[in-house]
Coordinates of C-alpha atoms in Angstrom, one line a residue:
Chain A
X182 CA 27.7 67.2 104.6
X183 CA 28.1 68.6 108.1
X184 CA 31.8 69.3 107.4
X185 CA 30.9 71.1 104.1
X186 CA 28.4 73.3 106.0
X187 CA 31.0 74.1 108.6
X188 CA 33.6 75.2 106.0
X189 CA 31.1 77.4 104.2
X190 CA 30.0 79.0 107.4
X191 CA 33.6 79.6 108.3
X192 CA 34.2 81.3 104.9
X193 CA 31.1 83.3 105.3
X194 CA 32.2 84.5 108.6
X195 CA 35.7 85.3 107.3
X196 CA 35.8 88.6 105.4
X197 CA 38.0 87.8 102.4
X198 CA 38.1 91.5 101.3
X199 CA 39.7 92.5 104.6
X200 CA 43.4 92.5 103.4
X201 CA 42.5 94.5 100.3
X202 CA 40.6 96.9 102.5
X203 CA 43.6 97.4 104.7
X204 CA 45.9 98.0 101.8
X205 CA 43.5 100.3 100.1
X206 CA 42.8 102.1 103.4
X207 CA 46.5 102.7 104.0
X208 CA 47.0 104.0 100.5
X209 CA 44.0 106.3 100.7
X210 CA 45.1 107.5 104.1
X211 CA 48.6 108.1 102.7
X212 CA 47.3 110.0 99.7
X213 CA 44.8 111.9 102.0
X214 CA 47.6 112.9 104.3
X215 CA 49.8 113.9 101.4
X216 CA 47.0 115.9 99.9
X217 CA 46.2 117.5 103.3
X218 CA 49.9 118.3 103.8
X219 CA 50.1 119.7 100.2
X220 CA 47.1 121.9 100.9
X221 CA 48.6 123.0 104.1
X222 CA 51.8 124.0 102.3
X223 CA 49.8 125.7 99.6
X224 CA 48.0 127.7 102.3
X225 CA 51.3 128.5 103.9
X226 CA 52.7 129.8 100.6
X227 CA 49.6 131.9 100.0
X228 CA 49.7 133.2 103.5
X229 CA 53.2 134.6 102.8
X230 CA 51.5 137.5 101.0
X231 CA 49.8 138.5 104.3
X232 CA 52.8 140.3 105.6
X233 CA 50.8 142.5 107.9
X234 CA 49.6 139.5 109.8
X235 CA 52.8 137.5 110.2
X236 CA 55.4 140.4 110.0
X237 CA 55.0 141.7 113.6
X238 CA 54.9 138.2 115.0
X239 CA 58.0 136.8 113.3
X240 CA 60.6 138.6 115.5
X241 CA 59.0 137.2 118.6
X242 CA 59.0 133.7 117.2
X243 CA 62.7 134.2 116.2
X244 CA 63.4 135.0 119.8
X245 CA 61.5 132.0 121.2
X246 CA 62.6 129.5 118.6
X247 CA 66.0 130.7 117.8
X248 CA 67.6 132.8 120.5
X249 CA 66.2 130.8 123.3
X250 CA 67.4 127.6 121.7
X251 CA 70.9 128.9 121.5
X252 CA 72.1 127.5 124.8
X253 CA 71.1 123.9 124.0
X254 CA 72.7 124.1 120.6
X255 CA 75.9 125.5 121.9
X256 CA 76.0 122.9 124.7
X257 CA 75.7 120.1 122.2
X258 CA 78.3 121.5 119.9
X259 CA 80.8 122.2 122.6
X260 CA 80.9 118.7 123.8
X261 CA 80.7 117.4 120.2
X262 CA 83.9 119.3 119.4
X263 CA 85.7 118.0 122.4
X264 CA 84.7 114.4 121.7
X265 CA 85.7 114.8 118.0
X266 CA 89.1 116.0 118.8
X267 CA 89.8 113.3 121.3
X268 CA 88.4 110.5 119.1
X269 CA 90.4 111.9 116.1
X270 CA 93.6 111.9 118.0
X271 CA 92.8 108.4 119.3
X272 CA 92.3 107.2 115.7
X273 CA 95.3 109.0 114.2
X274 CA 97.9 108.0 116.8
X275 CA 101.1 106.9 115.2
X276 CA 100.3 106.9 111.6
X277 CA 98.8 110.2 110.7
X278 CA 100.0 113.6 111.7
X279 CA 98.0 115.2 114.6
X280 CA 97.2 118.3 112.6
X281 CA 94.7 116.2 110.8
X282 CA 92.7 116.5 114.0
X283 CA 92.0 120.1 113.0
X284 CA 90.9 119.0 109.6
X285 CA 88.6 116.3 110.9
X286 CA 87.0 118.5 113.6
X287 CA 86.4 121.4 111.3
X288 CA 85.2 119.5 108.3
X289 CA 83.0 117.2 110.4
X290 CA 81.5 120.1 112.4
X291 CA 80.7 122.2 109.3
X292 CA 79.5 119.5 107.0
X293 CA 77.7 117.0 109.3
X294 CA 77.6 117.2 113.1
X295 CA 76.8 120.9 113.4
X296 CA 73.7 120.9 111.2
X297 CA 72.5 117.5 112.1
X298 CA 72.9 117.6 115.9
X299 CA 71.5 121.1 116.1
X300 CA 68.6 120.1 113.9
X301 CA 67.8 117.0 116.0
X302 CA 68.0 119.1 119.2
X303 CA 65.7 121.7 117.7
X304 CA 63.3 119.1 116.4
X305 CA 62.8 118.0 120.0
X306 CA 62.6 121.5 121.4
X307 CA 61.1 123.6 118.6
X308 CA 59.1 121.0 116.8
X309 CA 57.5 119.7 120.0
X310 CA 56.9 123.2 121.2
X311 CA 55.1 124.3 118.0
X312 CA 53.1 121.1 117.7
X313 CA 52.0 121.2 121.4
X314 CA 51.2 124.9 121.2
X315 CA 49.2 124.7 118.0
X316 CA 47.6 121.4 119.0
X317 CA 46.4 122.9 122.2
X318 CA 45.0 125.9 120.3
X319 CA 43.3 123.5 117.9
X320 CA 41.6 121.3 120.6
X321 CA 40.7 124.4 122.6
X322 CA 39.1 125.8 119.4
X323 CA 41.2 129.0 119.5
X324 CA 42.2 128.4 115.9
X325 CA 38.5 128.0 115.0
X326 CA 37.9 131.3 116.8
X327 CA 40.6 133.0 114.6
X328 CA 38.9 131.7 111.5
X329 CA 35.6 133.0 112.9
X330 CA 37.1 136.4 113.3
X331 CA 38.3 136.3 109.7
X332 CA 41.9 135.9 110.7
X333 CA 44.0 133.7 108.6
X334 CA 45.3 131.3 111.1
X335 CA 48.1 130.1 108.8
X336 CA 49.4 133.7 108.4
X337 CA 48.9 134.4 112.1
X338 CA 50.3 131.2 113.6
X339 CA 52.2 129.2 111.1
X340 CA 54.1 131.6 108.9
X341 CA 55.9 133.4 111.7
X342 CA 57.0 130.1 113.2
X343 CA 58.2 128.7 109.8
X344 CA 60.0 131.8 108.9
X345 CA 61.6 132.1 112.3
X346 CA 62.7 128.5 112.2
X347 CA 64.0 128.8 108.7
X348 CA 66.0 131.9 109.5
X349 CA 67.3 131.0 112.9
X350 CA 68.3 127.4 112.6
X351 CA 71.1 128.2 110.1
X352 CA 72.3 130.9 112.5
X353 CA 72.2 128.5 115.4
X354 CA 74.1 126.0 113.3
X355 CA 76.8 128.6 112.5
X356 CA 77.2 129.4 116.2
X357 CA 77.3 125.7 116.9
X358 CA 80.0 125.1 114.3
X359 CA 82.1 127.9 115.7
X360 CA 81.8 126.7 119.3
X361 CA 82.4 123.1 118.2
X362 CA 85.5 124.0 116.3
X363 CA 86.7 126.2 119.2
X364 CA 86.2 123.5 121.8
X365 CA 88.0 121.0 119.6
X366 CA 90.8 123.5 119.1
X367 CA 91.2 124.1 122.8
X368 CA 91.0 120.4 123.6
X369 CA 93.7 119.7 121.0
X370 CA 96.0 122.3 122.5
X371 CA 95.5 121.3 126.1
X372 CA 95.0 117.5 125.9
X373 CA 96.6 116.4 122.8
X374 CA 99.8 118.5 123.0
X375 CA 99.1 120.2 119.7
X376 CA 100.0 123.7 118.9
X377 CA 97.5 126.3 117.8
X378 CA 99.3 126.5 114.4
X379 CA 99.0 122.8 113.8
X380 CA 95.2 122.9 114.5
X381 CA 94.8 125.9 112.2
X382 CA 96.8 124.2 109.5
X383 CA 94.7 121.1 109.7
X384 CA 91.5 123.2 109.7
X385 CA 92.5 125.0 106.5
X386 CA 94.0 121.9 104.9
X387 CA 90.8 120.6 103.2
X388 CA 88.6 123.6 103.6
X389 CA 86.5 124.7 100.7
X390 CA 84.2 127.7 100.6
X391 CA 81.4 125.5 99.4
X392 CA 81.5 123.8 102.8
X393 CA 79.8 126.9 104.4
X394 CA 77.3 127.1 101.6
X395 CA 76.5 123.4 102.0
X396 CA 76.1 123.8 105.7
X397 CA 73.7 126.8 105.3
X398 CA 71.6 125.1 102.7
X399 CA 71.3 122.0 104.8
X400 CA 70.5 123.8 108.0
X401 CA 67.9 126.0 106.3
X402 CA 66.1 122.9 105.0
X403 CA 66.3 121.5 108.5
X404 CA 64.7 124.6 110.0
X405 CA 62.0 124.6 107.4
X406 CA 61.2 121.0 107.9
X407 CA 61.1 121.1 111.7
X408 CA 58.8 124.1 111.8
X409 CA 56.5 123.0 108.9
X410 CA 56.1 119.5 110.3
X411 CA 55.5 120.9 113.8
X412 CA 52.9 123.4 112.6
X413 CA 51.2 120.8 110.4
X414 CA 50.9 118.2 113.2
X415 CA 49.7 120.9 115.6
X416 CA 47.3 122.5 113.2
X417 CA 45.7 119.1 112.5
X418 CA 45.4 117.8 116.0
X419 CA 42.3 115.9 116.8
X420 CA 40.9 115.0 120.1
X421 CA 41.8 116.4 123.5
X422 CA 45.0 116.3 125.5
X423 CA 45.8 112.9 124.1
X424 CA 45.6 114.2 120.6
X425 CA 48.0 117.0 121.5
X426 CA 50.5 114.4 122.9
X427 CA 50.2 112.3 119.8
X428 CA 50.7 115.3 117.5
X429 CA 53.7 116.4 119.5
X430 CA 55.3 113.0 119.3
X431 CA 54.6 112.7 115.6
X432 CA 56.1 116.1 115.0
X433 CA 59.3 115.2 116.8
X434 CA 59.6 111.8 115.3
X435 CA 58.8 113.0 111.8
X436 CA 61.1 116.0 112.0
X437 CA 64.0 113.8 113.3
X438 CA 63.5 111.3 110.5
X439 CA 63.2 114.0 107.9
X440 CA 66.4 115.6 109.1
X441 CA 68.3 112.4 108.6
X442 CA 66.6 111.9 105.2
X443 CA 67.5 115.4 104.1
X444 CA 71.0 114.9 105.4
X445 CA 71.5 112.0 103.0
X446 CA 69.6 113.8 100.2
X447 CA 71.8 116.9 100.3
X448 CA 74.9 114.8 100.5
X449 CA 73.8 112.9 97.5
X450 CA 72.8 116.0 95.6
X451 CA 75.5 118.5 96.5
X452 CA 78.6 116.5 97.4
X453 CA 78.7 114.2 94.4
Chain B
X140 CA 60.0 144.2 126.0
X141 CA 59.1 144.2 122.4
X142 CA 62.1 146.3 121.4
X143 CA 64.3 144.2 123.6
X144 CA 63.3 141.1 121.7
X145 CA 63.9 142.7 118.4
X146 CA 67.3 144.0 119.5
X147 CA 68.3 140.6 120.8
X148 CA 67.1 138.8 117.6
X149 CA 68.8 141.4 115.4
X150 CA 72.0 141.0 117.4
X151 CA 72.0 137.3 117.0
X152 CA 71.2 137.4 113.3
X153 CA 73.9 140.0 112.6
X154 CA 76.4 138.1 114.8
X155 CA 75.6 134.9 113.1
X156 CA 76.1 136.3 109.6
X157 CA 79.3 138.0 110.6
X158 CA 80.6 134.9 112.2
X159 CA 79.9 132.9 109.1
X160 CA 81.7 135.4 106.9
X161 CA 84.6 135.7 109.2
X162 CA 84.9 131.9 109.6
X163 CA 84.8 131.5 105.9
X164 CA 87.6 134.1 105.4
X165 CA 89.7 132.7 108.2
X166 CA 89.4 129.1 107.1
X167 CA 90.3 130.0 103.5
X168 CA 93.5 131.7 104.8
X169 CA 92.8 134.9 102.9
X170 CA 94.3 138.2 104.0
X171 CA 92.0 140.3 106.2
X172 CA 93.4 143.5 104.7
X173 CA 92.5 142.6 101.2
X174 CA 95.7 143.9 99.7
X175 CA 97.0 141.0 97.6
X176 CA 99.1 140.6 94.5
X177 CA 98.2 138.1 91.8
X178 CA 100.9 136.2 90.0
X179 CA 100.4 133.6 87.2
X180 CA 102.6 130.6 86.4
X181 CA 102.4 128.1 83.6
X182 CA 102.9 124.3 83.9
X183 CA 102.6 121.2 81.8
X184 CA 100.4 119.7 84.5
X185 CA 99.5 120.6 88.1
X186 CA 99.2 117.1 89.6
X187 CA 96.8 117.3 92.6
X188 CA 97.0 121.0 93.0
X189 CA 93.6 122.6 93.8
X190 CA 92.2 126.1 94.3
X191 CA 93.0 127.1 97.9
X192 CA 96.3 125.3 98.2
X193 CA 99.0 127.3 99.9
X194 CA 101.7 129.3 98.1
X195 CA 105.0 129.4 99.9
X196 CA 108.3 131.2 99.7
X197 CA 111.2 129.5 101.5
X198 CA 108.6 127.5 103.4
X199 CA 106.7 130.5 104.6
X200 CA 103.0 130.7 103.6
X201 CA 102.5 133.8 101.6
X202 CA 99.3 133.2 99.7
X203 CA 97.1 130.7 98.1
X204 CA 96.1 129.3 94.7
X205 CA 93.1 131.2 93.4
X206 CA 92.5 129.8 89.9
X207 CA 93.6 126.8 87.8
X208 CA 92.7 126.8 84.1
X209 CA 93.9 125.1 80.9
X210 CA 95.6 127.1 78.3
X211 CA 93.8 128.0 75.1
X212 CA 95.5 125.3 73.1
X213 CA 95.2 122.8 75.8
X214 CA 98.9 122.0 76.1
X215 CA 99.5 123.6 79.4
X216 CA 97.9 124.9 82.6
X217 CA 97.8 128.4 84.0
X218 CA 97.7 128.8 87.7
X219 CA 96.8 132.1 89.4
X220 CA 98.1 132.7 92.9
X221 CA 97.2 135.5 95.3
X222 CA 100.2 136.4 97.4
X223 CA 101.2 139.1 99.9
X224 CA 102.2 142.3 98.1
X225 CA 105.4 142.7 100.0
X226 CA 106.9 139.4 98.7
X227 CA 110.3 139.9 97.0
X228 CA 110.5 137.6 94.0
X229 CA 113.9 136.1 92.9
X230 CA 115.3 137.4 89.6
X231 CA 115.0 134.0 88.1
X232 CA 111.7 133.2 89.9
X233 CA 109.8 130.0 89.0
X234 CA 106.9 128.2 90.6
X235 CA 107.4 124.6 91.8
X236 CA 104.5 122.4 92.6
X237 CA 105.1 119.7 95.1
X238 CA 103.4 117.6 97.7
X239 CA 103.1 119.4 101.0
X240 CA 102.8 116.1 102.9
X241 CA 102.4 112.4 102.3
X242 CA 98.6 112.7 102.4
X243 CA 98.0 114.3 99.0
X244 CA 97.8 118.0 99.8
X245 CA 99.9 120.0 97.3
X246 CA 101.5 123.4 97.5
X247 CA 103.1 126.0 95.1
X248 CA 106.5 127.2 96.0
X249 CA 108.0 130.4 94.5
X250 CA 111.7 129.4 94.0
X251 CA 114.8 130.5 92.3
X252 CA 115.2 128.3 89.2
X253 CA 119.0 128.3 89.8
X254 CA 118.4 126.2 92.8
X255 CA 116.9 123.4 90.7
X256 CA 119.2 122.9 87.7
X257 CA 117.8 119.4 87.1
X258 CA 114.2 120.5 86.8
X259 CA 112.8 121.6 83.5
X260 CA 110.6 124.7 84.0
X261 CA 108.0 125.4 81.3
X262 CA 109.0 128.5 79.5
X263 CA 106.3 131.3 79.7
X264 CA 104.9 132.2 76.3
X265 CA 103.9 135.7 77.4
X266 CA 105.2 138.3 79.8
X267 CA 104.5 138.3 83.5
X268 CA 103.9 134.6 83.6
X269 CA 106.3 132.7 85.7
X270 CA 107.7 129.4 84.4
X271 CA 106.6 126.4 86.4
X272 CA 107.5 122.8 87.1
X273 CA 106.0 120.1 89.1
X274 CA 107.6 117.4 91.1
X275 CA 106.4 113.8 90.8
X276 CA 103.2 113.0 92.6
X277 CA 103.3 110.8 95.7
X278 CA 101.4 108.2 93.8
X279 CA 104.2 108.0 91.2
X280 CA 106.7 107.7 93.9
X281 CA 104.6 105.1 95.5
X282 CA 104.4 103.2 92.2
X283 CA 108.2 103.2 91.9
X284 CA 108.4 102.0 95.5
X285 CA 105.9 99.3 94.7
X286 CA 108.1 98.2 91.7
X287 CA 111.2 98.2 93.9
X288 CA 109.4 96.2 96.6
X289 CA 108.2 93.8 94.0
X290 CA 111.7 93.3 92.8
X291 CA 112.9 92.8 96.3
X292 CA 110.2 90.3 96.9
X293 CA 111.2 88.4 93.7
X294 CA 114.8 88.6 94.8
X295 CA 114.1 87.3 98.3
X296 CA 111.9 84.5 96.8
X297 CA 114.8 83.5 94.6
X298 CA 117.2 83.6 97.5
X299 CA 114.8 81.6 99.5
X300 CA 114.7 79.0 96.7
X301 CA 118.4 79.0 96.3
X302 CA 119.2 79.0 100.0
X303 CA 118.0 75.5 100.9
X304 CA 119.1 73.3 103.8
X305 CA 121.6 71.7 101.5
X306 CA 123.0 75.0 100.6
X307 CA 123.4 75.9 104.3
X308 CA 125.2 72.6 104.9
X309 CA 127.5 73.3 102.0
X310 CA 128.2 76.7 103.2
X311 CA 128.9 75.3 106.6
X312 CA 131.3 72.7 105.2
X313 CA 132.9 75.4 103.1
X314 CA 133.5 77.5 106.2
X315 CA 134.9 74.5 108.0
X316 CA 137.2 73.8 105.1
X317 CA 138.3 77.4 105.1
X318 CA 139.1 77.0 108.8
X319 CA 141.2 73.9 108.0
X320 CA 143.0 75.7 105.2
X321 CA 143.7 78.6 107.5
X322 CA 145.2 76.3 110.0
X323 CA 147.3 74.6 107.3
X324 CA 148.4 78.0 106.0
X325 CA 149.3 79.0 109.5
X326 CA 151.5 75.9 109.9
X327 CA 153.0 76.5 106.5
X328 CA 153.8 80.1 107.3
X329 CA 155.4 79.0 110.6
X330 CA 157.5 76.5 108.7
X331 CA 158.5 79.0 106.1
X332 CA 159.4 81.5 108.8
X333 CA 161.7 78.9 110.4
X334 CA 163.2 78.2 107.0
X335 CA 163.8 81.9 106.4
X336 CA 165.4 82.1 109.8
X337 CA 167.8 79.3 108.8
X338 CA 168.5 80.9 105.5
X339 CA 169.2 84.2 107.2
X340 CA 171.6 82.5 109.5
X341 CA 173.4 80.9 106.5
X342 CA 173.5 84.3 104.7
X343 CA 175.1 85.8 107.7
X344 CA 177.7 83.0 107.8
X345 CA 178.4 83.4 104.1
X346 CA 178.8 87.1 104.6
X347 CA 181.3 86.4 107.3
X348 CA 183.1 84.0 104.9
X349 CA 183.2 86.7 102.2
X350 CA 184.6 89.1 104.6
X351 CA 187.3 86.7 105.5
X352 CA 188.0 86.0 101.8
X353 CA 188.3 89.6 101.1
X354 CA 190.8 90.0 103.9
X355 CA 192.8 87.1 102.4
X356 CA 192.6 88.7 98.9
X357 CA 193.8 91.9 100.4
X358 CA 196.8 90.1 101.9
X359 CA 197.5 88.4 98.6
X360 CA 197.4 91.7 96.7
X361 CA 199.9 93.0 99.3
X362 CA 202.2 90.1 98.6
X363 CA 201.9 90.7 94.8
X364 CA 202.8 94.3 95.2
X365 CA 205.8 93.3 97.3
X366 CA 206.9 90.8 94.6
X367 CA 206.6 93.5 91.9
X368 CA 208.6 95.9 94.0
X369 CA 211.3 93.2 94.3
X370 CA 212.0 93.1 90.4
X371 CA 211.1 89.5 89.6
X372 CA 208.5 90.7 87.2
X373 CA 211.0 92.7 85.1
X374 CA 212.5 89.5 83.7
X375 CA 209.1 88.1 82.9
X376 CA 208.3 91.3 81.0
X377 CA 211.6 91.1 79.0
X378 CA 210.8 87.6 77.9
X379 CA 207.3 88.6 76.9
X380 CA 208.8 91.5 74.8
X381 CA 211.0 89.1 72.9
X382 CA 208.2 86.7 72.3
X383 CA 206.2 89.6 70.9
X384 CA 209.0 90.5 68.4
X385 CA 209.1 86.9 67.2
X386 CA 205.4 87.0 66.6
X387 CA 205.7 90.2 64.6
X388 CA 208.3 88.6 62.3
X389 CA 206.1 85.6 61.8
X390 CA 203.1 87.7 60.9
X391 CA 205.1 89.7 58.2
X392 CA 206.1 86.4 56.6
X393 CA 202.6 85.2 56.5
X394 CA 201.5 88.5 55.0
X395 CA 204.0 88.1 52.1
X396 CA 202.9 84.6 51.4
X397 CA 199.3 85.6 51.1
X398 CA 199.9 88.5 48.7
X399 CA 198.4 86.7 45.6
X400 CA 195.2 85.9 47.4
X401 CA 193.4 89.1 46.4
X402 CA 193.9 88.4 42.6
X403 CA 192.4 84.9 43.1
X404 CA 189.6 86.4 44.9
X405 CA 189.0 88.9 42.1
X406 CA 188.9 86.1 39.6
X407 CA 186.5 84.2 41.7
X408 CA 184.3 87.3 41.8
X409 CA 184.3 87.6 38.0
X410 CA 183.4 83.9 37.7
X411 CA 180.6 84.3 40.2
X412 CA 179.3 87.3 38.3
X413 CA 179.3 85.2 35.1
X414 CA 177.5 82.5 36.9
X415 CA 175.0 85.1 38.0
X416 CA 174.4 86.3 34.5
X417 CA 174.0 82.7 33.3
X418 CA 171.6 82.0 36.1
X419 CA 169.6 85.0 35.2
X420 CA 169.4 83.9 31.5
X421 CA 168.4 80.4 32.7
X422 CA 165.7 81.8 34.8
X423 CA 164.3 83.8 31.9
X424 CA 164.4 80.6 29.7
X425 CA 162.6 78.7 32.4
X426 CA 160.0 81.4 32.7
X427 CA 159.5 81.2 29.0
X428 CA 159.2 77.5 29.1
X429 CA 156.7 77.5 31.9
X430 CA 153.6 77.9 29.6
X431 CA 155.0 75.1 27.4
X432 CA 155.7 73.0 30.5
X433 CA 152.1 73.6 31.6
X434 CA 151.1 71.8 28.4
X435 CA 153.5 69.0 28.8
X436 CA 151.3 67.4 31.5
X437 CA 148.2 66.9 29.3
X438 CA 150.5 65.9 26.4
X439 CA 152.2 63.2 28.5
X440 CA 148.8 61.9 29.5
X441 CA 147.8 61.7 25.9
X442 CA 151.0 60.1 24.9
X443 CA 150.7 57.6 27.8
X444 CA 147.2 56.8 26.6
X445 CA 148.5 56.4 22.9
X446 CA 151.3 54.2 24.1
X447 CA 148.9 52.1 26.0
X448 CA 146.8 51.7 22.9
X449 CA 149.9 50.8 20.8
X450 CA 151.0 48.3 23.4
X451 CA 147.6 46.7 23.3
X452 CA 147.8 46.5 19.5
X453 CA 151.3 45.1 19.5
X454 CA 150.2 42.5 22.1
X455 CA 147.4 41.5 19.8
X456 CA 149.7 41.3 16.9
X457 CA 152.1 39.2 18.8
X458 CA 149.3 36.9 19.8
X459 CA 148.4 36.5 16.2
X460 CA 145.0 38.2 16.5
X461 CA 143.7 40.2 13.5
X462 CA 145.1 40.6 10.0
X463 CA 148.5 42.0 11.0
X464 CA 148.8 39.3 13.7
X465 CA 148.2 36.6 11.2
X466 CA 150.6 38.2 8.7
X467 CA 153.2 38.4 11.4
X468 CA 152.8 34.9 12.7
X469 CA 151.8 32.9 9.6
X470 CA 154.8 32.0 7.4
X471 CA 152.6 30.9 4.5
X472 CA 151.1 34.3 4.2
X473 CA 154.6 35.8 4.2
X474 CA 155.8 33.5 1.4
X475 CA 152.6 34.2 -0.6
X476 CA 153.2 37.8 -0.2
X477 CA 156.8 37.5 -1.3
X478 CA 155.7 35.7 -4.4
X479 CA 153.1 38.3 -5.2
X480 CA 155.6 41.0 -4.8
X481 CA 158.0 39.2 -7.1
X482 CA 155.2 38.8 -9.7
X483 CA 154.4 42.5 -9.4
X484 CA 158.0 43.4 -9.9
X485 CA 158.1 41.3 -13.1
X486 CA 154.9 42.9 -14.3
X487 CA 156.3 46.4 -13.7
X488 CA 159.4 45.5 -15.6
X489 CA 157.4 44.2 -18.5
X490 CA 155.2 47.3 -18.5
X491 CA 158.3 49.5 -18.7
X492 CA 159.7 47.5 -21.6
X493 CA 156.4 47.2 -23.5
X494 CA 154.1 50.0 -22.5
X495 CA 152.1 49.8 -25.7
X496 CA 151.2 46.3 -24.7
X497 CA 149.2 47.7 -21.7
X498 CA 148.2 51.3 -22.3
X499 CA 148.0 51.7 -26.2
X500 CA 144.3 51.1 -26.1
X501 CA 143.5 53.9 -23.7
X502 CA 141.6 56.9 -25.1
X503 CA 140.8 60.0 -23.4
X504 CA 137.7 61.9 -24.8

């Protein structure tokens, strides 16, 4: 009798609906986040019509997000090209002609490493910058002040950044590709005892004009993703400084993950 | 500051776009000047050729492949190539597709067809289209090499099966035997050499003997000549002359005695001719008789069979079998028959004397 009472009291104390509540809460949270993000994207698209607001600000953002990010993008690609050339020659030794180093460096830089490495670097620099900036504005109620003054905060804060990122990231990737290939070329001539003609022959061996198109499409999507996620996380920051930190971290992590996901997506869609 | 930002951004954007365009042109290998000449060639198949592959003349890169398309009827392929305008084409120009390296990249070569008499270039159906041919793909060559290696593998496996330890021992024994035979041959050759040496020495001795004999014969001839010169031979010749005259007389006598022989021979010839005619007639008679003779065999067989039957009947009669046998062997029957015959004779005599006594009563109708 006592034992039966003990079990019943234990069951009464245990909330059997808790697992369902967790799953349901997660799904609702996911759907809520998705809906919130969709509404944010909708607002972003609608704000594109407000050219007077975002137009004058876009160039400044292009300078901050694009031109100022050029050194880190070039730094990354320079060493990437060197490493690619050396690793290719290490792999090809003996069996495969060395001019294939040119093919590998060029093809890899254009199709994969240029866009992805630049995108990852910019997700850290640009995505974190945007999320922290907008998050701070949110927690300090500056965005609320803009709304109070009948400014469209999306057109004023988000659209210039998104457009700047979408335009500048492909350009950064192009410069990165050029510098990566050039560094690989120089490395091949000075370290691998290759002639310039051999490297050029290898570079042109498997080149297809679609490679450039693919690279631009991919890097454009990366720029759009980095800036939109950064703006979304910053725009929806809650709490104080801690919230800003969380938003910044989320922006970087999500942007990096989405870059890799998009990398696979575009390869699947465009290269098959 | 504001204009500085805009200028910097504009510079970066323009530089980026130009860099992308320049890079694309450079990597594609196109001419910067833009002056290019397009040539078209036709092929049965283009293998692994792709748009962008290089076009070469004597190994020098002069352009690239710009378009590959099937013919309207689907029985060929047209390839457009963009080449430098200053390229001098051979009078019998053709386009040869071949692997540029072992790694699958192909190229188009503008060649003189006379340099490749074994290749069959596809004839162009319309003007200004170069005839083309393609060399085997590296995969086809690899397939052939694979077949060859497979054959070699099979052959080596068979050799491995055939070349056992026992085979090796046999070969070793064979080599040892060959060595022994070589030794024996060497000894035999040495022996033969010695024999030939002895023979050579004997030949030399014989030659010496011949030389001596020749000298002796020469001396003898000298003696004969001396004898002739002395006149002893003259008497011998006179005797021989007389003997010859005697022989001539004898032969004339013989000739006279044999004068009638030609007549006899003529008669013999006539007789032989007669015999010949007779033999010819005999032959014809025999030929005529041959069909009859062919029937003689069966007739003889029939006669032999009849004689056998007759012999059997005679034997039976002699043994007294049958009516004739009993007639032949029984004397009573013989006597009875004699009496009957005698009676018949008397009857016939009586009939002749008195016919009316026997036939007067006979009426006809």
